[in-house]
PDB file of C-alpha atoms in Angstrom:
ATOM      1  CA  UNK A  15     -88.743  17.095  -8.432  1.00  0.00           C
ATOM      2  CA  UNK A  16     -88.319  20.867  -8.411  1.00  0.00           C
ATOM      3  CA  UNK A  17     -88.253  20.833  -4.606  1.00  0.00           C
ATOM      4  CA  UNK A  18     -85.483  18.257  -4.606  1.00  0.00           C
ATOM      5  CA  UNK A  19     -83.439  20.298  -7.070  1.00  0.00           C
ATOM      6  CA  UNK A  20     -83.952  23.412  -5.001  1.00  0.00           C
ATOM      7  CA  UNK A  21     -82.667  21.563  -1.943  1.00  0.00           C
ATOM      8  CA  UNK A  22     -79.624  20.380  -3.926  1.00  0.00           C
ATOM      9  CA  UNK A  23     -78.883  23.873  -5.241  1.00  0.00           C
ATOM     10  CA  UNK A  24     -79.441  25.375  -1.803  1.00  0.00           C
ATOM     11  CA  UNK A  25     -77.124  22.810  -0.261  1.00  0.00           C
ATOM     12  CA  UNK A  26     -74.416  23.491  -2.846  1.00  0.00           C
ATOM     13  CA  UNK A  27     -74.735  27.243  -2.311  1.00  0.00           C
ATOM     14  CA  UNK A  28     -74.565  26.823   1.473  1.00  0.00           C
ATOM     15  CA  UNK A  29     -71.454  24.640   1.057  1.00  0.00           C
ATOM     16  CA  UNK A  30     -69.679  27.241  -1.104  1.00  0.00           C
ATOM     17  CA  UNK A  31     -70.604  30.140   1.179  1.00  0.00           C
ATOM     18  CA  UNK A  32     -69.613  28.123   4.229  1.00  0.00           C
ATOM     19  CA  UNK A  33     -66.236  27.265   2.690  1.00  0.00           C
ATOM     20  CA  UNK A  34     -65.585  30.920   1.829  1.00  0.00           C
ATOM     21  CA  UNK A  35     -66.526  32.104   5.319  1.00  0.00           C
ATOM     22  CA  UNK A  36     -64.341  29.404   6.872  1.00  0.00           C
ATOM     23  CA  UNK A  37     -61.396  30.417   4.642  1.00  0.00           C
ATOM     24  CA  UNK A  38     -61.824  34.121   5.393  1.00  0.00           C
ATOM     25  CA  UNK A  39     -62.372  33.698   9.135  1.00  0.00           C
ATOM     26  CA  UNK A  40     -59.345  34.673  11.274  1.00  0.00           C
ATOM     27  CA  UNK A  41     -57.563  31.602  12.583  1.00  0.00           C
ATOM     28  CA  UNK A  42     -57.955  30.833  16.235  1.00  0.00           C
ATOM     29  CA  UNK A  43     -55.139  32.031  18.465  1.00  0.00           C
ATOM     30  CA  UNK A  44     -52.083  29.897  19.089  1.00  0.00           C
ATOM     31  CA  UNK A  45     -51.641  28.552  22.562  1.00  0.00           C
ATOM     32  CA  UNK A  46     -47.942  28.894  23.428  1.00  0.00           C
ATOM     33  CA  UNK A  47     -46.346  32.331  23.717  1.00  0.00           C
ATOM     34  CA  UNK A  48     -43.665  31.412  21.154  1.00  0.00           C
ATOM     35  CA  UNK A  49     -46.308  30.265  18.645  1.00  0.00           C
ATOM     36  CA  UNK A  50     -48.328  33.432  19.277  1.00  0.00           C
ATOM     37  CA  UNK A  51     -45.217  35.568  18.758  1.00  0.00           C
ATOM     38  CA  UNK A  52     -44.527  33.823  15.445  1.00  0.00           C
ATOM     39  CA  UNK A  53     -48.152  34.171  14.350  1.00  0.00           C
ATOM     40  CA  UNK A  54     -48.047  37.907  15.115  1.00  0.00           C
ATOM     41  CA  UNK A  55     -44.712  38.222  13.280  1.00  0.00           C
ATOM     42  CA  UNK A  56     -46.384  36.844  10.143  1.00  0.00           C
ATOM     43  CA  UNK A  57     -49.101  39.514  10.432  1.00  0.00           C
ATOM     44  CA  UNK A  58     -46.773  42.504  10.789  1.00  0.00           C
ATOM     45  CA  UNK A  59     -45.021  44.192   7.889  1.00  0.00           C
ATOM     46  CA  UNK A  60     -41.274  44.661   8.249  1.00  0.00           C
ATOM     47  CA  UNK A  61     -40.923  48.469   8.654  1.00  0.00           C
ATOM     48  CA  UNK A  62     -37.723  48.629   6.592  1.00  0.00           C
ATOM     49  CA  UNK A  63     -38.670  46.351   3.722  1.00  0.00           C
ATOM     50  CA  UNK A  64     -42.476  46.637   3.267  1.00  0.00           C
ATOM     51  CA  UNK A  65     -43.057  43.587   1.099  1.00  0.00           C
ATOM     52  CA  UNK A  66     -41.898  41.098   3.722  1.00  0.00           C
ATOM     53  CA  UNK A  67     -43.420  40.147   7.016  1.00  0.00           C
ATOM     54  CA  UNK A  68     -41.468  40.531  10.227  1.00  0.00           C
ATOM     55  CA  UNK A  69     -41.280  36.728  10.344  1.00  0.00           C
ATOM     56  CA  UNK A  70     -39.648  36.566   6.906  1.00  0.00           C
ATOM     57  CA  UNK A  71     -37.248  39.508   7.127  1.00  0.00           C
ATOM     58  CA  UNK A  72     -33.649  39.454   8.374  1.00  0.00           C
ATOM     59  CA  UNK A  73     -33.447  43.232   8.883  1.00  0.00           C
ATOM     60  CA  UNK A  74     -32.387  44.532  12.275  1.00  0.00           C
ATOM     61  CA  UNK A  75     -35.780  46.129  12.906  1.00  0.00           C
ATOM     62  CA  UNK A  76     -37.548  42.841  12.107  1.00  0.00           C
ATOM     63  CA  UNK A  77     -35.222  41.076  14.527  1.00  0.00           C
ATOM     64  CA  UNK A  78     -35.985  43.696  17.158  1.00  0.00           C
ATOM     65  CA  UNK A  79     -39.728  43.320  16.587  1.00  0.00           C
ATOM     66  CA  UNK A  80     -39.507  39.531  16.857  1.00  0.00           C
ATOM     67  CA  UNK A  81     -37.691  39.905  20.175  1.00  0.00           C
ATOM     68  CA  UNK A  82     -40.284  42.445  21.320  1.00  0.00           C
ATOM     69  CA  UNK A  83     -43.159  40.132  20.312  1.00  0.00           C
ATOM     70  CA  UNK A  84     -41.579  37.253  22.225  1.00  0.00           C
ATOM     71  CA  UNK A  85     -41.165  39.484  25.271  1.00  0.00           C
ATOM     72  CA  UNK A  86     -44.736  40.774  25.121  1.00  0.00           C
ATOM     73  CA  UNK A  87     -46.409  37.412  24.538  1.00  0.00           C
ATOM     74  CA  UNK A  88     -44.375  35.939  27.396  1.00  0.00           C
ATOM     75  CA  UNK A  89     -45.495  38.818  29.609  1.00  0.00           C
ATOM     76  CA  UNK A  90     -49.103  37.854  28.895  1.00  0.00           C
ATOM     77  CA  UNK A  91     -50.168  40.727  26.645  1.00  0.00           C
ATOM     78  CA  UNK A  92     -53.056  39.784  24.363  1.00  0.00           C
ATOM     79  CA  UNK A  93     -52.689  39.637  20.580  1.00  0.00           C
ATOM     80  CA  UNK A  94     -55.028  42.617  20.217  1.00  0.00           C
ATOM     81  CA  UNK A  95     -52.985  44.693  22.678  1.00  0.00           C
ATOM     82  CA  UNK A  96     -49.741  43.878  20.880  1.00  0.00           C
ATOM     83  CA  UNK A  97     -51.213  44.697  17.462  1.00  0.00           C
ATOM     84  CA  UNK A  98     -52.440  48.005  18.857  1.00  0.00           C
ATOM     85  CA  UNK A  99     -48.944  48.898  20.134  1.00  0.00           C
ATOM     86  CA  UNK A 100     -47.606  48.529  16.602  1.00  0.00           C
ATOM     87  CA  UNK A 101     -50.543  50.343  15.007  1.00  0.00           C
ATOM     88  CA  UNK A 102     -49.928  53.228  17.442  1.00  0.00           C
ATOM     89  CA  UNK A 103     -46.268  53.370  16.389  1.00  0.00           C
ATOM     90  CA  UNK A 104     -46.530  52.767  12.663  1.00  0.00           C
ATOM     91  CA  UNK A 105     -50.159  53.139  11.624  1.00  0.00           C
ATOM     92  CA  UNK A 106     -52.501  50.556  10.070  1.00  0.00           C
ATOM     93  CA  UNK A 107     -50.012  49.934   7.257  1.00  0.00           C
ATOM     94  CA  UNK A 108     -47.889  47.855   9.656  1.00  0.00           C
ATOM     95  CA  UNK A 109     -50.555  45.146   9.322  1.00  0.00           C
ATOM     96  CA  UNK A 110     -50.113  42.937   6.259  1.00  0.00           C
ATOM     97  CA  UNK A 111     -53.804  41.964   6.361  1.00  0.00           C
ATOM     98  CA  UNK A 112     -56.583  44.515   6.648  1.00  0.00           C
ATOM     99  CA  UNK A 113     -58.043  44.569  10.162  1.00  0.00           C
ATOM    100  CA  UNK A 114     -61.017  42.204  10.601  1.00  0.00           C
ATOM    101  CA  UNK A 115     -63.089  44.836  12.355  1.00  0.00           C
ATOM    102  CA  UNK A 116     -64.613  48.181  11.463  1.00  0.00           C
ATOM    103  CA  UNK A 117     -64.357  49.186   7.815  1.00  0.00           C
ATOM    104  CA  UNK A 118     -61.631  46.595   7.211  1.00  0.00           C
ATOM    105  CA  UNK A 119     -64.171  43.847   7.921  1.00  0.00           C
ATOM    106  CA  UNK A 120     -65.826  44.687   4.611  1.00  0.00           C
ATOM    107  CA  UNK A 121     -62.706  43.544   2.770  1.00  0.00           C
ATOM    108  CA  UNK A 122     -63.326  40.057   4.157  1.00  0.00           C
ATOM    109  CA  UNK A 123     -67.101  40.027   3.962  1.00  0.00           C
ATOM    110  CA  UNK A 124     -67.738  41.621   0.569  1.00  0.00           C
ATOM    111  CA  UNK A 125     -66.125  38.883  -1.573  1.00  0.00           C
ATOM    112  CA  UNK A 126     -68.249  36.285   0.246  1.00  0.00           C
ATOM    113  CA  UNK A 127     -71.371  38.391  -0.316  1.00  0.00           C
ATOM    114  CA  UNK A 128     -70.424  38.876  -3.989  1.00  0.00           C
ATOM    115  CA  UNK A 129     -70.007  35.131  -4.546  1.00  0.00           C
ATOM    116  CA  UNK A 130     -73.291  34.412  -2.742  1.00  0.00           C
ATOM    117  CA  UNK A 131     -75.081  36.971  -4.908  1.00  0.00           C
ATOM    118  CA  UNK A 132     -73.535  35.474  -8.031  1.00  0.00           C
ATOM    119  CA  UNK A 133     -74.798  32.014  -7.028  1.00  0.00           C
ATOM    120  CA  UNK A 134     -78.284  33.390  -6.393  1.00  0.00           C
ATOM    121  CA  UNK A 135     -78.167  35.187  -9.746  1.00  0.00           C
ATOM    122  CA  UNK A 136     -77.143  31.977 -11.512  1.00  0.00           C
ATOM    123  CA  UNK A 137     -79.983  30.163  -9.781  1.00  0.00           C
ATOM    124  CA  UNK A 138     -82.456  32.742 -11.064  1.00  0.00           C
ATOM    125  CA  UNK A 139     -81.003  32.462 -14.561  1.00  0.00           C
ATOM    126  CA  UNK A 140     -81.236  28.640 -14.580  1.00  0.00           C
ATOM    127  CA  UNK A 141     -84.840  28.721 -13.387  1.00  0.00           C
ATOM    128  CA  UNK A 142     -85.700  31.269 -16.057  1.00  0.00           C
ATOM    129  CA  UNK A 143     -84.037  29.270 -18.802  1.00  0.00           C
ATOM    130  CA  UNK A 144     -85.960  26.171 -17.739  1.00  0.00           C
ATOM    131  CA  UNK A 145     -89.276  28.026 -17.929  1.00  0.00           C
ATOM    132  CA  UNK A 146     -88.682  29.285 -21.477  1.00  0.00           C
ATOM    133  CA  UNK A 147     -90.155  26.860 -24.065  1.00  0.00           C
ATOM    134  CA  UNK A 148     -87.595  24.846 -25.991  1.00  0.00           C
ATOM    135  CA  UNK A 149     -87.418  25.281 -29.731  1.00  0.00           C
ATOM    136  CA  UNK A 150     -89.556  22.720 -31.562  1.00  0.00           C
ATOM    137  CA  UNK A 151     -88.876  21.671 -35.166  1.00  0.00           C
ATOM    138  CA  UNK A 152     -91.811  22.557 -37.390  1.00  0.00           C
ATOM    139  CA  UNK A 153     -92.980  20.543 -40.357  1.00  0.00           C
ATOM    140  CA  UNK A 154     -91.276  23.067 -42.635  1.00  0.00           C
ATOM    141  CA  UNK A 155     -87.996  22.516 -40.708  1.00  0.00           C
ATOM    142  CA  UNK A 156     -88.321  18.752 -41.045  1.00  0.00           C
ATOM    143  CA  UNK A 157     -89.007  19.145 -44.790  1.00  0.00           C
ATOM    144  CA  UNK A 158     -85.911  21.290 -45.190  1.00  0.00           C
ATOM    145  CA  UNK A 159     -83.720  18.714 -43.437  1.00  0.00           C
ATOM    146  CA  UNK A 160     -85.138  15.876 -45.506  1.00  0.00           C
ATOM    147  CA  UNK A 161     -84.584  17.935 -48.652  1.00  0.00           C
ATOM    148  CA  UNK A 162     -80.989  18.630 -47.735  1.00  0.00           C
ATOM    149  CA  UNK A 163     -80.275  14.939 -47.033  1.00  0.00           C
ATOM    150  CA  UNK A 164     -81.762  14.040 -50.383  1.00  0.00           C
TER     151      UNK A 164
ATOM    152  CA  UNK B  23     -90.837  39.783  -7.336  1.00  0.00           C
ATOM    153  CA  UNK B  24     -90.944  41.660 -10.619  1.00  0.00           C
ATOM    154  CA  UNK B  25     -87.780  41.717 -12.742  1.00  0.00           C
ATOM    155  CA  UNK B  26     -85.538  39.592 -10.502  1.00  0.00           C
ATOM    156  CA  UNK B  27     -82.600  40.114 -12.860  1.00  0.00           C
ATOM    157  CA  UNK B  28     -82.766  43.867 -12.256  1.00  0.00           C
ATOM    158  CA  UNK B  29     -82.737  43.360  -8.498  1.00  0.00           C
ATOM    159  CA  UNK B  30     -79.764  41.030  -8.813  1.00  0.00           C
ATOM    160  CA  UNK B  31     -77.922  43.578 -10.972  1.00  0.00           C
ATOM    161  CA  UNK B  32     -78.706  46.299  -8.424  1.00  0.00           C
ATOM    162  CA  UNK B  33     -77.393  44.135  -5.580  1.00  0.00           C
ATOM    163  CA  UNK B  34     -74.181  43.424  -7.490  1.00  0.00           C
ATOM    164  CA  UNK B  35     -73.780  47.145  -8.210  1.00  0.00           C
ATOM    165  CA  UNK B  36     -74.171  47.950  -4.497  1.00  0.00           C
ATOM    166  CA  UNK B  37     -71.529  45.359  -3.575  1.00  0.00           C
ATOM    167  CA  UNK B  38     -69.108  46.656  -6.226  1.00  0.00           C
ATOM    168  CA  UNK B  39     -69.619  50.243  -5.027  1.00  0.00           C
ATOM    169  CA  UNK B  40     -69.014  49.202  -1.414  1.00  0.00           C
ATOM    170  CA  UNK B  41     -65.880  47.330  -2.475  1.00  0.00           C
ATOM    171  CA  UNK B  42     -64.630  50.450  -4.272  1.00  0.00           C
ATOM    172  CA  UNK B  43     -65.148  52.522  -1.117  1.00  0.00           C
ATOM    173  CA  UNK B  44     -63.244  49.990   0.976  1.00  0.00           C
ATOM    174  CA  UNK B  45     -60.362  49.795  -1.485  1.00  0.00           C
ATOM    175  CA  UNK B  46     -60.147  53.589  -1.628  1.00  0.00           C
ATOM    176  CA  UNK B  47     -60.020  53.787   2.158  1.00  0.00           C
ATOM    177  CA  UNK B  48     -57.337  51.087   2.271  1.00  0.00           C
ATOM    178  CA  UNK B  49     -55.236  52.960  -0.285  1.00  0.00           C
ATOM    179  CA  UNK B  50     -55.441  56.053   1.898  1.00  0.00           C
ATOM    180  CA  UNK B  51     -53.588  54.137   4.647  1.00  0.00           C
ATOM    181  CA  UNK B  52     -50.865  52.803   2.366  1.00  0.00           C
ATOM    182  CA  UNK B  53     -47.316  52.379   3.680  1.00  0.00           C
ATOM    183  CA  UNK B  54     -45.979  55.304   1.632  1.00  0.00           C
ATOM    184  CA  UNK B  55     -48.448  57.673   3.270  1.00  0.00           C
ATOM    185  CA  UNK B  56     -47.607  56.392   6.754  1.00  0.00           C
ATOM    186  CA  UNK B  57     -43.900  56.723   6.014  1.00  0.00           C
ATOM    187  CA  UNK B  58     -44.123  60.478   5.665  1.00  0.00           C
ATOM    188  CA  UNK B  59     -45.321  61.104   9.185  1.00  0.00           C
ATOM    189  CA  UNK B  60     -44.456  59.822  12.626  1.00  0.00           C
ATOM    190  CA  UNK B  61     -47.245  58.564  14.838  1.00  0.00           C
ATOM    191  CA  UNK B  62     -45.165  59.638  17.810  1.00  0.00           C
ATOM    192  CA  UNK B  63     -45.650  63.361  17.252  1.00  0.00           C
ATOM    193  CA  UNK B  64     -47.865  64.781  19.968  1.00  0.00           C
ATOM    194  CA  UNK B  65     -47.113  61.916  22.346  1.00  0.00           C
ATOM    195  CA  UNK B  66     -44.680  61.582  25.232  1.00  0.00           C
ATOM    196  CA  UNK B  67     -41.164  60.565  24.278  1.00  0.00           C
ATOM    197  CA  UNK B  68     -40.253  56.900  24.790  1.00  0.00           C
ATOM    198  CA  UNK B  69     -38.349  56.324  28.023  1.00  0.00           C
ATOM    199  CA  UNK B  70     -34.762  55.433  27.218  1.00  0.00           C
ATOM    200  CA  UNK B  71     -31.225  55.056  28.497  1.00  0.00           C
ATOM    201  CA  UNK B  72     -28.326  54.957  26.054  1.00  0.00           C
ATOM    202  CA  UNK B  73     -24.563  54.735  26.285  1.00  0.00           C
ATOM    203  CA  UNK B  74     -22.582  57.136  24.147  1.00  0.00           C
ATOM    204  CA  UNK B  75     -19.489  56.261  22.135  1.00  0.00           C
ATOM    205  CA  UNK B  76     -17.385  58.252  24.633  1.00  0.00           C
ATOM    206  CA  UNK B  77     -18.684  56.301  27.621  1.00  0.00           C
ATOM    207  CA  UNK B  78     -21.393  58.579  29.025  1.00  0.00           C
ATOM    208  CA  UNK B  79     -24.894  57.475  29.950  1.00  0.00           C
ATOM    209  CA  UNK B  80     -27.776  59.605  28.721  1.00  0.00           C
ATOM    210  CA  UNK B  81     -31.420  59.016  29.470  1.00  0.00           C
ATOM    211  CA  UNK B  82     -34.772  60.626  28.866  1.00  0.00           C
ATOM    212  CA  UNK B  83     -34.692  61.579  32.566  1.00  0.00           C
ATOM    213  CA  UNK B  84     -31.239  63.142  32.428  1.00  0.00           C
ATOM    214  CA  UNK B  85     -32.186  65.145  29.325  1.00  0.00           C
ATOM    215  CA  UNK B  86     -35.427  66.475  30.825  1.00  0.00           C
ATOM    216  CA  UNK B  87     -35.581  70.255  30.718  1.00  0.00           C
ATOM    217  CA  UNK B  88     -33.616  70.455  27.460  1.00  0.00           C
ATOM    218  CA  UNK B  89     -34.722  70.647  23.849  1.00  0.00           C
ATOM    219  CA  UNK B  90     -33.480  67.404  22.298  1.00  0.00           C
ATOM    220  CA  UNK B  91     -33.136  66.402  18.663  1.00  0.00           C
ATOM    221  CA  UNK B  92     -32.793  62.631  18.319  1.00  0.00           C
ATOM    222  CA  UNK B  93     -31.232  61.703  14.989  1.00  0.00           C
ATOM    223  CA  UNK B  94     -31.232  58.072  13.800  1.00  0.00           C
ATOM    224  CA  UNK B  95     -28.288  57.496  11.477  1.00  0.00           C
ATOM    225  CA  UNK B  96     -25.630  55.045  10.388  1.00  0.00           C
ATOM    226  CA  UNK B  97     -22.291  55.061   8.628  1.00  0.00           C
ATOM    227  CA  UNK B  98     -23.327  53.367   5.372  1.00  0.00           C
ATOM    228  CA  UNK B  99     -26.576  55.015   4.327  1.00  0.00           C
ATOM    229  CA  UNK B 100     -26.252  57.586   1.564  1.00  0.00           C
ATOM    230  CA  UNK B 101     -29.040  59.923   2.810  1.00  0.00           C
ATOM    231  CA  UNK B 102     -27.291  59.989   6.213  1.00  0.00           C
ATOM    232  CA  UNK B 103     -24.122  61.092   4.469  1.00  0.00           C
ATOM    233  CA  UNK B 104     -26.112  63.700   2.566  1.00  0.00           C
ATOM    234  CA  UNK B 105     -27.460  65.290   5.742  1.00  0.00           C
ATOM    235  CA  UNK B 106     -24.118  65.167   7.566  1.00  0.00           C
ATOM    236  CA  UNK B 107     -22.918  68.666   6.546  1.00  0.00           C
ATOM    237  CA  UNK B 108     -26.193  70.142   7.806  1.00  0.00           C
ATOM    238  CA  UNK B 109     -25.970  68.247  11.083  1.00  0.00           C
ATOM    239  CA  UNK B 110     -22.411  69.537  11.536  1.00  0.00           C
ATOM    240  CA  UNK B 111     -23.525  73.123  10.914  1.00  0.00           C
ATOM    241  CA  UNK B 112     -26.452  72.763  13.296  1.00  0.00           C
ATOM    242  CA  UNK B 113     -24.255  71.195  15.990  1.00  0.00           C
ATOM    243  CA  UNK B 114     -21.677  73.952  15.618  1.00  0.00           C
ATOM    244  CA  UNK B 115     -24.373  76.647  15.897  1.00  0.00           C
ATOM    245  CA  UNK B 116     -25.665  75.245  19.187  1.00  0.00           C
ATOM    246  CA  UNK B 117     -22.474  73.853  20.675  1.00  0.00           C
ATOM    247  CA  UNK B 118     -22.447  76.464  23.404  1.00  0.00           C
ATOM    248  CA  UNK B 119     -26.097  76.090  24.410  1.00  0.00           C
ATOM    249  CA  UNK B 120     -26.480  73.713  27.372  1.00  0.00           C
ATOM    250  CA  UNK B 121     -30.242  73.526  26.838  1.00  0.00           C
ATOM    251  CA  UNK B 122     -29.992  72.088  23.322  1.00  0.00           C
ATOM    252  CA  UNK B 123     -28.915  68.488  22.746  1.00  0.00           C
ATOM    253  CA  UNK B 124     -28.320  66.750  19.457  1.00  0.00           C
ATOM    254  CA  UNK B 125     -28.270  63.013  20.070  1.00  0.00           C
ATOM    255  CA  UNK B 126     -27.301  60.619  17.279  1.00  0.00           C
ATOM    256  CA  UNK B 127     -28.639  57.070  17.691  1.00  0.00           C
ATOM    257  CA  UNK B 128     -26.950  54.377  15.657  1.00  0.00           C
ATOM    258  CA  UNK B 129     -29.444  52.394  13.592  1.00  0.00           C
ATOM    259  CA  UNK B 130     -28.727  49.166  11.728  1.00  0.00           C
ATOM    260  CA  UNK B 131     -24.966  49.507  12.106  1.00  0.00           C
ATOM    261  CA  UNK B 132     -22.178  48.447  14.439  1.00  0.00           C
ATOM    262  CA  UNK B 133     -20.199  50.678  16.777  1.00  0.00           C
ATOM    263  CA  UNK B 134     -17.012  49.217  15.308  1.00  0.00           C
ATOM    264  CA  UNK B 135     -17.959  50.581  11.888  1.00  0.00           C
ATOM    265  CA  UNK B 136     -19.588  53.805  13.047  1.00  0.00           C
ATOM    266  CA  UNK B 137     -17.046  55.056  15.583  1.00  0.00           C
ATOM    267  CA  UNK B 138     -14.108  55.493  13.142  1.00  0.00           C
ATOM    268  CA  UNK B 139     -16.508  56.983  10.592  1.00  0.00           C
ATOM    269  CA  UNK B 140     -17.769  59.506  13.162  1.00  0.00           C
ATOM    270  CA  UNK B 141     -14.227  60.402  14.178  1.00  0.00           C
ATOM    271  CA  UNK B 142     -13.128  60.823  10.579  1.00  0.00           C
ATOM    272  CA  UNK B 143     -16.147  63.011   9.841  1.00  0.00           C
ATOM    273  CA  UNK B 144     -15.726  65.104  12.985  1.00  0.00           C
ATOM    274  CA  UNK B 145     -19.186  64.347  14.394  1.00  0.00           C
ATOM    275  CA  UNK B 146     -18.865  66.265  17.640  1.00  0.00           C
ATOM    276  CA  UNK B 147     -22.340  65.715  19.107  1.00  0.00           C
ATOM    277  CA  UNK B 148     -23.465  62.885  21.374  1.00  0.00           C
ATOM    278  CA  UNK B 149     -23.553  59.567  19.536  1.00  0.00           C
ATOM    279  CA  UNK B 150     -24.959  56.435  21.109  1.00  0.00           C
ATOM    280  CA  UNK B 151     -25.495  52.798  20.245  1.00  0.00           C
ATOM    281  CA  UNK B 152     -28.918  51.140  20.260  1.00  0.00           C
ATOM    282  CA  UNK B 153     -28.267  47.477  20.997  1.00  0.00           C
ATOM    283  CA  UNK B 154     -31.253  45.339  20.082  1.00  0.00           C
ATOM    284  CA  UNK B 155     -32.699  48.295  18.163  1.00  0.00           C
ATOM    285  CA  UNK B 156     -35.086  48.878  21.056  1.00  0.00           C
ATOM    286  CA  UNK B 157     -34.997  52.658  20.879  1.00  0.00           C
ATOM    287  CA  UNK B 158     -35.357  52.562  17.107  1.00  0.00           C
ATOM    288  CA  UNK B 159     -38.448  50.431  17.644  1.00  0.00           C
ATOM    289  CA  UNK B 160     -39.839  52.650  20.403  1.00  0.00           C
ATOM    290  CA  UNK B 161     -39.621  55.658  18.088  1.00  0.00           C
ATOM    291  CA  UNK B 162     -41.311  53.670  15.311  1.00  0.00           C
ATOM    292  CA  UNK B 163     -38.515  54.337  12.839  1.00  0.00           C
ATOM    293  CA  UNK B 164     -38.743  52.858   9.346  1.00  0.00           C
ATOM    294  CA  UNK B 165     -35.217  53.616   8.272  1.00  0.00           C
ATOM    295  CA  UNK B 166     -32.536  56.239   8.562  1.00  0.00           C
ATOM    296  CA  UNK B 167     -32.012  59.116   8.724  1.00  0.00           C
ATOM    297  CA  UNK B 168     -34.961  60.167  10.850  1.00  0.00           C
ATOM    298  CA  UNK B 169     -34.924  63.047  13.328  1.00  0.00           C
ATOM    299  CA  UNK B 170     -37.309  63.670  16.222  1.00  0.00           C
ATOM    300  CA  UNK B 171     -37.725  66.863  18.232  1.00  0.00           C
ATOM    301  CA  UNK B 172     -38.436  66.471  21.951  1.00  0.00           C
ATOM    302  CA  UNK B 173     -39.561  69.391  24.067  1.00  0.00           C
ATOM    303  CA  UNK B 174     -38.009  70.121  27.497  1.00  0.00           C
ATOM    304  CA  UNK B 175     -41.175  68.595  28.968  1.00  0.00           C
ATOM    305  CA  UNK B 176     -40.650  65.294  27.139  1.00  0.00           C
ATOM    306  CA  UNK B 177     -43.189  65.705  24.352  1.00  0.00           C
ATOM    307  CA  UNK B 178     -42.352  64.647  20.795  1.00  0.00           C
ATOM    308  CA  UNK B 179     -43.245  67.779  18.855  1.00  0.00           C
ATOM    309  CA  UNK B 180     -41.936  67.098  15.370  1.00  0.00           C
ATOM    310  CA  UNK B 181     -40.126  64.715  13.084  1.00  0.00           C
ATOM    311  CA  UNK B 182     -38.172  64.743   9.871  1.00  0.00           C
ATOM    312  CA  UNK B 183     -38.219  61.526   7.852  1.00  0.00           C
ATOM    313  CA  UNK B 184     -35.233  61.458   5.518  1.00  0.00           C
ATOM    314  CA  UNK B 185     -32.250  63.797   5.265  1.00  0.00           C
ATOM    315  CA  UNK B 186     -32.689  66.957   7.330  1.00  0.00           C
ATOM    316  CA  UNK B 187     -31.391  70.376   6.321  1.00  0.00           C
ATOM    317  CA  UNK B 188     -30.211  73.051   8.750  1.00  0.00           C
ATOM    318  CA  UNK B 189     -33.500  74.791   8.120  1.00  0.00           C
ATOM    319  CA  UNK B 190     -35.461  71.638   9.023  1.00  0.00           C
ATOM    320  CA  UNK B 191     -33.366  71.176  12.144  1.00  0.00           C
ATOM    321  CA  UNK B 192     -33.863  74.804  13.209  1.00  0.00           C
ATOM    322  CA  UNK B 193     -37.622  74.403  12.687  1.00  0.00           C
ATOM    323  CA  UNK B 194     -37.650  71.244  14.791  1.00  0.00           C
ATOM    324  CA  UNK B 195     -35.623  72.963  17.503  1.00  0.00           C
ATOM    325  CA  UNK B 196     -37.940  75.979  17.509  1.00  0.00           C
ATOM    326  CA  UNK B 197     -40.936  73.639  17.854  1.00  0.00           C
ATOM    327  CA  UNK B 198     -39.264  71.852  20.777  1.00  0.00           C
ATOM    328  CA  UNK B 199     -38.375  75.110  22.517  1.00  0.00           C
ATOM    329  CA  UNK B 200     -41.905  76.445  22.018  1.00  0.00           C
ATOM    330  CA  UNK B 201     -43.288  73.645  24.206  1.00  0.00           C
ATOM    331  CA  UNK B 202     -42.163  73.943  27.824  1.00  0.00           C
TER     332      UNK B 202
END
């Protein structure tokens, strides 16, 4: 019985962790150069307007970056190479998402680890609560209830 | 395992501490911090060719051997208007020096709007358009005004983000001239 429950809890935990990892994992690269250029435009911050991506901004610099991205993807440059060009020009802040490597990887991994730890902690708590004896009504308790009911 | 709850609490504390470190490091690379400095300083100037309002062609090759200040500006931005008197003074000071070039690059504006403005304001230095904003992009500009100092050897040696004073411009020029 306990083994079956453990399997169920383990399965549920694995499902949650798997879903979080899948959600946090970088999406696979687009195939066409135009789709890649658009995908990159959504990752880059518009230099003039900060809160918007290059894909969403109408500023002249965003337009210029979109044209540059189209040119570079058509020329066969990889996504990583193109990102690096912009990081070299503007710094890491040009990326709307933290980089998924180096220290920035922790931003993606830590929430998943935190949720996994929370699930494990809950599991421990449930097991502990089950082991603790339940409160039993004593004869005195029963007498009190009967007395109160008249 | 003795006291599993304590181990769980310790693990959570470690994760929270790690998260705090990551957030602190991310804050240190915030856009405001990056805005105050150009990544181009210390690197070779971008290769460029521009066409001036008066019909000349200037390029990084044709300007080699000179100390060049590249100023990104436009006719409508208030900080550009604020720095204009200083740019005029600086240009007047160095008008007779063939080895010093002040080059204004139009950013986020049209020649039709900027040319009459420049004429009315008496902007006597070289002013050029940047169709497609390619040069603005190559310099990694985030707005205007921004000014970059290029040494005679083609190295970007300094930058001023925001309105420049004569003193700033002289400092940039001195830095450019100090690098052969």
